[in-house]
Coordinates of N, CA and C in Angstrom, one line a residue:
M1 N 50.6 -9.6 -37.1 CA 50.5 -11.3 -36.6 C 49.4 -11.7 -35.2
T2 N 50.2 -13.2 -35.3 CA 48.8 -14.0 -34.4 C 49.7 -14.3 -33.4
T3 N 48.9 -14.0 -32.2 CA 49.7 -15.2 -31.1 C 49.3 -16.1 -30.7
M4 N 49.8 -17.1 -29.5 CA 49.4 -18.3 -29.8 C 48.0 -17.8 -28.6
D5 N 47.3 -17.3 -27.9 CA 46.0 -17.5 -27.6 C 44.8 -16.9 -29.1
G6 N 45.4 -16.6 -30.5 CA 45.2 -16.4 -31.6 C 44.9 -15.3 -31.7
S7 N 44.9 -13.8 -30.9 CA 44.7 -12.7 -30.8 C 45.8 -12.4 -32.4
H8 N 45.5 -11.1 -32.5 CA 46.3 -10.7 -32.9 C 47.4 -9.4 -33.4
R9 N 48.5 -8.7 -32.8 CA 49.5 -7.9 -32.4 C 49.8 -7.4 -33.4
P10 N 49.7 -6.1 -34.8 CA 50.3 -6.0 -35.1 C 51.2 -5.4 -35.3
L11 N 52.1 -5.5 -35.9 CA 53.7 -5.1 -36.5 C 53.7 -3.7 -36.8
R12 N 54.8 -3.3 -35.7 CA 54.9 -2.0 -36.4 C 56.3 -0.9 -36.3
P13 N 57.1 -0.2 -37.0 CA 58.2 -0.3 -36.3 C 58.4 0.8 -35.4
V14 N 59.9 0.5 -34.5 CA 60.3 0.4 -33.2 C 61.4 1.3 -33.1
T15 N 61.9 1.7 -32.7 CA 63.5 2.5 -32.3 C 64.2 1.8 -30.9
L16 N 65.3 1.2 -31.5 CA 65.5 0.7 -30.3 C 66.9 1.6 -29.9
R17 N 67.4 2.0 -29.5 CA 69.1 2.3 -29.4 C 69.9 1.7 -28.1
Y18 N 70.9 1.3 -28.2 CA 71.8 0.8 -27.5 C 73.4 1.2 -26.8
W19 N 72.6 1.6 -25.9 CA 73.8 1.7 -25.1 C 75.2 0.7 -24.5
A20 N 77.0 0.9 -24.6 CA 78.2 1.0 -23.8 C 77.7 -1.1 -23.8
G21 N 77.7 -2.3 -23.4 CA 77.6 -3.4 -23.8 C 77.0 -3.6 -24.9
A22 N 75.8 -3.2 -24.3 CA 73.9 -3.6 -25.0 C 74.2 -3.6 -27.2
R23 N 75.2 -2.6 -26.9 CA 75.7 -1.6 -28.6 C 77.4 -2.4 -29.0
D24 N 77.9 -3.3 -28.1 CA 79.2 -3.5 -28.7 C 78.4 -5.3 -28.9
A25 N 76.9 -5.4 -28.1 CA 76.9 -6.9 -28.4 C 76.2 -6.8 -29.7
A26 N 74.9 -5.8 -29.8 CA 74.2 -5.2 -31.4 C 74.8 -5.0 -32.7
G27 N 76.3 -4.6 -31.8 CA 77.1 -3.9 -33.4 C 76.7 -2.4 -34.0
V28 N 75.9 -2.0 -33.1 CA 75.2 -1.1 -33.9 C 74.8 -0.1 -33.0
S29 N 74.8 1.5 -33.2 CA 74.0 2.1 -31.5 C 72.3 2.2 -31.9
E30 N 71.8 2.3 -32.7 CA 70.5 2.0 -33.4 C 70.2 1.3 -34.1
E31 N 68.6 0.8 -34.3 CA 68.1 0.0 -35.3 C 66.7 0.1 -35.3
T32 N 65.6 -0.2 -35.7 CA 64.3 0.4 -36.5 C 63.7 -1.2 -36.6
F33 N 62.5 -1.9 -36.0 CA 62.2 -3.2 -35.3 C 61.2 -3.1 -36.3
D34 N 60.7 -4.2 -36.9 CA 59.2 -4.7 -37.1 C 58.5 -5.3 -36.1
A35 N 58.3 -4.9 -35.3 CA 57.6 -5.9 -33.7 C 56.4 -5.0 -33.0
G36 N 56.3 -6.2 -32.3 CA 54.4 -6.1 -31.9 C 55.3 -5.3 -30.8
P37 N 53.5 -4.8 -29.8 CA 53.7 -3.6 -29.3 C 53.9 -3.3 -28.1
S38 N 54.5 -5.1 -27.6 CA 54.9 -4.5 -26.1 C 56.9 -4.6 -26.1
V39 N 57.3 -4.7 -25.0 CA 58.6 -4.3 -25.0 C 59.3 -5.8 -24.4
G40 N 59.2 -6.4 -24.4 CA 59.4 -8.4 -24.9 C 59.3 -8.1 -25.7
D41 N 58.4 -8.4 -26.9 CA 58.2 -7.9 -27.8 C 59.8 -7.2 -28.9
I42 N 59.6 -6.5 -28.4 CA 60.9 -5.8 -29.0 C 62.7 -6.4 -28.7
L43 N 62.6 -6.5 -27.1 CA 63.6 -7.0 -26.5 C 63.7 -8.3 -27.7
D44 N 62.8 -9.2 -28.0 CA 63.0 -10.9 -28.3 C 63.3 -10.4 -30.0
A45 N 62.8 -10.0 -30.7 CA 63.2 -9.5 -32.5 C 64.7 -8.7 -31.9
A46 N 65.2 -7.5 -31.3 CA 66.5 -7.4 -31.2 C 67.4 -8.3 -30.4
V47 N 66.7 -10.2 -29.8 CA 67.7 -10.4 -29.5 C 67.8 -11.6 -30.4
G48 N 67.0 -11.9 -31.6 CA 66.8 -12.4 -32.8 C 67.3 -12.6 -34.0
A49 N 67.4 -11.2 -34.0 CA 68.5 -10.4 -35.0 C 70.1 -9.9 -34.4
H50 N 69.5 -10.5 -33.6 CA 71.8 -10.3 -32.2 C 71.9 -11.3 -31.2
P51 N 72.1 -12.4 -31.3 CA 72.3 -13.7 -30.3 C 73.1 -13.1 -29.6
A52 N 73.6 -12.2 -29.5 CA 74.7 -12.0 -28.7 C 74.7 -11.2 -27.3
L53 N 72.4 -10.9 -27.8 CA 73.0 -10.3 -26.9 C 71.7 -10.8 -25.3
R54 N 71.6 -11.4 -25.9 CA 70.6 -12.0 -24.9 C 71.0 -12.3 -23.3
P55 N 72.8 -12.4 -23.1 CA 72.6 -12.4 -21.7 C 72.9 -10.8 -21.8
V56 N 73.2 -10.0 -22.4 CA 73.2 -8.6 -22.3 C 72.1 -8.2 -21.7
V57 N 71.1 -7.9 -22.5 CA 69.0 -8.1 -22.6 C 68.6 -8.0 -20.7
A58 N 69.0 -9.9 -20.4 CA 69.3 -10.5 -19.3 C 69.4 -9.1 -17.6
V59 N 70.2 -8.2 -18.1 CA 70.7 -7.4 -17.0 C 70.4 -5.9 -17.0
C60 N 70.3 -5.8 -18.8 CA 70.1 -4.5 -18.6 C 68.3 -4.0 -17.8
S61 N 68.3 -2.3 -18.1 CA 67.3 -1.9 -17.8 C 67.1 -1.7 -19.3
V62 N 65.9 -1.3 -19.1 CA 65.1 -0.6 -20.0 C 64.1 0.2 -19.8
L63 N 64.5 1.3 -20.9 CA 64.1 2.8 -20.5 C 63.0 3.1 -22.4
V64 N 61.9 3.9 -21.3 CA 61.2 4.0 -23.1 C 60.7 5.9 -22.5
D65 N 61.2 6.6 -23.4 CA 61.5 7.6 -23.4 C 61.9 8.1 -22.2
G66 N 62.8 7.8 -21.6 CA 63.6 8.0 -20.4 C 63.1 7.4 -19.0
R67 N 62.0 6.7 -19.4 CA 62.0 6.5 -18.3 C 61.9 4.7 -18.3
A68 N 62.3 4.3 -16.7 CA 62.5 2.7 -16.5 C 61.3 2.1 -17.5
V69 N 60.6 1.0 -17.3 CA 59.8 0.1 -17.7 C 60.0 -1.3 -17.9
G70 N 59.2 -2.1 -17.1 CA 59.3 -3.6 -17.7 C 58.8 -4.2 -18.6
R71 N 58.8 -5.4 -19.0 CA 58.4 -6.3 -20.5 C 57.1 -6.1 -21.2
D72 N 55.9 -6.0 -20.2 CA 54.9 -5.5 -20.7 C 54.8 -4.6 -20.8
V73 N 55.4 -3.7 -20.8 CA 55.0 -2.2 -21.3 C 55.0 -2.2 -22.5
V74 N 53.1 -1.5 -23.2 CA 52.7 -1.4 -24.3 C 54.0 -0.5 -24.9
V75 N 54.4 -0.1 -25.9 CA 55.4 1.0 -27.0 C 54.8 1.8 -27.4
G76 N 54.5 3.2 -27.7 CA 53.2 3.8 -28.4 C 53.9 4.3 -29.8
D77 N 53.4 4.9 -30.1 CA 54.0 4.9 -32.1 C 55.7 5.7 -31.1
D78 N 56.1 6.8 -32.1 CA 57.0 7.7 -32.4 C 57.6 7.4 -30.5
Q79 N 58.0 6.6 -30.0 CA 58.8 6.4 -28.8 C 60.1 5.2 -28.6
V80 N 60.8 6.4 -28.1 CA 62.4 4.8 -28.2 C 62.2 4.6 -26.9
V81 N 63.0 3.6 -27.4 CA 63.0 2.0 -26.3 C 64.4 2.4 -26.6
E82 N 65.7 2.2 -25.0 CA 66.9 1.4 -24.8 C 67.0 1.1 -24.0
L83 N 68.2 0.2 -24.5 CA 68.8 -0.6 -23.5 C 70.1 -0.6 -23.1
L84 N 69.7 -0.2 -21.6 CA 71.2 0.6 -20.5 C 71.7 -0.7 -20.4
P85 N 72.5 -1.5 -20.2 CA 73.5 -1.9 -19.6 C 73.6 -1.4 -18.2
P86 N 74.2 -2.6 -16.9 CA 74.3 -2.0 -15.7 C 76.1 -0.8 -15.8
F87 N 76.5 -0.1 -15.1 CA 77.5 0.5 -15.4 C 78.5 0.3 -13.7
A88 N 79.1 1.1 -14.3 CA 80.1 1.4 -13.1 C 80.7 2.7 -14.0
G89 N 81.3 3.6 -11.5 CA 81.2 4.8 -12.2 C 81.4 5.6 -11.1
G90 N 82.6 6.4 -11.4 CA 82.9 7.0 -10.0 C 83.7 8.3 -10.2

């Protein structure tokens, strides 16, 4: 993939897991995308595949291997990205 600045970002398979409302919006609990290396690239691919995710992604926490991360974090090989909506409990 060539970015707007002319650099190249290789696409590679990334596993994305959805929880609660994110799972409902995506219609699946887990899937694999060929996406760029950053969390933002992965989320953009997910929203492209499931437009109903757009408002959910805006309020979700993103975890990589169980650790909260931002959109600019690069995901390594064999790491799992999880989309976790806010929830209430008691």
